[in-house]
Structure formats: C-alpha cells, structure tokens
C-alpha cells in the first residue's frame, strides 16, 4: 500500500530540501549539531503532524494513520531515506520480514509503518538478526534496541538507513 503526503506537505518538504541542498553546497549546514539542524528544519517545514523526535539525520513525524514520515535534515538523511527505500524494495522476503515496511518515498522523505521500539532483553535476538543480515550480504551498521521494534512476534529494524549492501 503506497502512502502519500498531501500536496501542501510535499511542497513544504520540497522547499525545505531545496534550502538544505543550498546550505550543503555552501558547506555550512552539516557542521551544525543534530539538535540545531532539527530545530531549523522544524521551523522551516511547519508540518501539521506531531513530531516524534529526531536522529542525527532525520526528523520523524506521526502521520496519525499508523505510519510515520521521516524528513531529511542533512545530506546524510537524504542518503538514509533513499537507502531504506532501495533496500526494502530489493531485498528477499526472508530479509524484508525484519525491515520496517516502506509505504511511500519521495525526494527528501520516506513513509514507513509506525512501530513501537523493542523492549529490553532483545540484545541476543538483535545479535542473531545482525548475523542473518550479514549472511545475506547486508552490513547492519547502527543495529541497536532503539532502532528496532517487535512486530507480529519478530524483531523488525525501524532505522536501517546506515545499512550497507
């Protein structure tokens, strides 16, 4: 099921991404702290969704329909969104069952299923899942509890933008 954002939201994101690309061309923006980048991006975007927080590279918004919107706040965030989309679209069913489903993708943004972060005690299962990814030729960088969730009885990675394959 492909999810889309409204035209107004898409335009707001497009304007933000154009500014982000200009900032990066000037070599200034990626030097800012993630908190500062997030604050600037939130002020520019003014999206009508509840913010769930931010990481180093992206803002995350709750779309209120069981999905989240991740918007890039750096050039690395752009790469993470594209990588998550490409990995999810091209991996085998065996691996896909452990990746948070991608429901929509565009320049600077990605929509994914909303999931709750995995509880404590999942460390061993994360190690086994990491091994499964490596066997499939995927290097699971940044594999940690905060980037995983439990879904239908299995561990699912919700942030795999730093994976390499």
Coordinates of N, CA and C in Angstrom, one line a residue, residues 5 12 19 33 41 45 49 51 56 58 62 73 76 80 86 94 98-99 120 129 131 134 136 148 155 160-161 163:
X5 N 1.9 11.9 1.0 CA 1.6 13.1 1.8 C 0.9 14.1 0.9
X12 N 6.0 21.9 1.0 CA 6.8 22.3 2.2 C 8.1 21.5 2.3
X19 N 16.4 24.2 0.2 CA 17.2 25.0 1.1 C 18.4 24.2 1.7
X33 N 25.0 21.0 14.9 CA 24.6 19.8 15.7 C 23.3 19.3 15.3
X41 N 15.0 22.8 10.7 CA 14.1 22.1 9.8 C 12.7 22.2 10.3
X45 N 9.8 23.7 8.0 CA 8.8 22.8 7.5 C 7.4 23.2 7.9
X49 N 1.8 17.7 11.5 CA 1.9 16.4 12.2 C 2.6 16.5 13.6
X51 N 5.4 15.8 16.0 CA 6.8 15.3 15.9 C 7.1 14.2 16.9
X56 N 20.2 11.9 14.1 CA 21.3 12.7 13.6 C 20.9 13.3 12.2
X58 N 17.5 12.9 10.5 CA 16.1 13.0 10.0 C 15.2 13.4 11.2
X62 N 4.6 11.7 13.2 CA 3.5 10.7 13.3 C 2.4 11.2 12.4
X73 N 17.2 16.0 7.4 CA 17.7 17.3 7.9 C 19.2 17.5 7.6
X76 N 23.2 13.4 4.7 CA 23.2 12.0 5.1 C 21.8 11.5 5.3
X80 N 20.1 8.2 3.7 CA 19.4 7.2 4.5 C 18.0 6.9 4.0
X86 N 15.5 1.7 -1.2 CA 16.1 0.7 -2.1 C 16.3 -0.6 -1.5
X94 N 12.7 -13.1 2.9 CA 13.4 -13.6 4.2 C 13.9 -12.5 5.0
X98 N 12.1 -8.6 8.4 CA 12.8 -7.9 9.5 C 13.1 -6.5 9.3
X99 N 12.5 -5.9 8.2 CA 12.7 -4.5 8.0 C 11.3 -3.8 8.1
X120 N 13.3 -4.1 26.5 CA 14.6 -4.6 27.0 C 14.7 -6.1 26.8
X129 N 19.8 -11.5 14.7 CA 19.3 -10.8 13.5 C 20.4 -10.2 12.7
X131 N 23.5 -11.2 12.5 CA 24.1 -12.3 11.8 C 23.4 -12.7 10.5
X134 N 24.1 -10.1 7.8 CA 25.4 -10.3 7.3 C 25.5 -11.5 6.3
X136 N 23.2 -12.4 4.4 CA 22.5 -12.0 3.2 C 23.3 -10.9 2.5
X148 N 15.0 -0.7 16.7 CA 14.3 -2.0 16.4 C 13.0 -2.0 17.1
X155 N 11.5 -9.4 15.6 CA 12.2 -8.2 15.6 C 12.3 -7.5 14.2
X160 N 17.1 1.6 9.2 CA 18.2 0.9 8.6 C 18.8 1.7 7.5
X161 N 18.8 3.0 7.7 CA 19.4 4.0 6.7 C 20.9 3.9 6.7
X163 N 22.6 0.9 6.9 CA 23.0 -0.4 6.5 C 23.7 -0.3 5.1

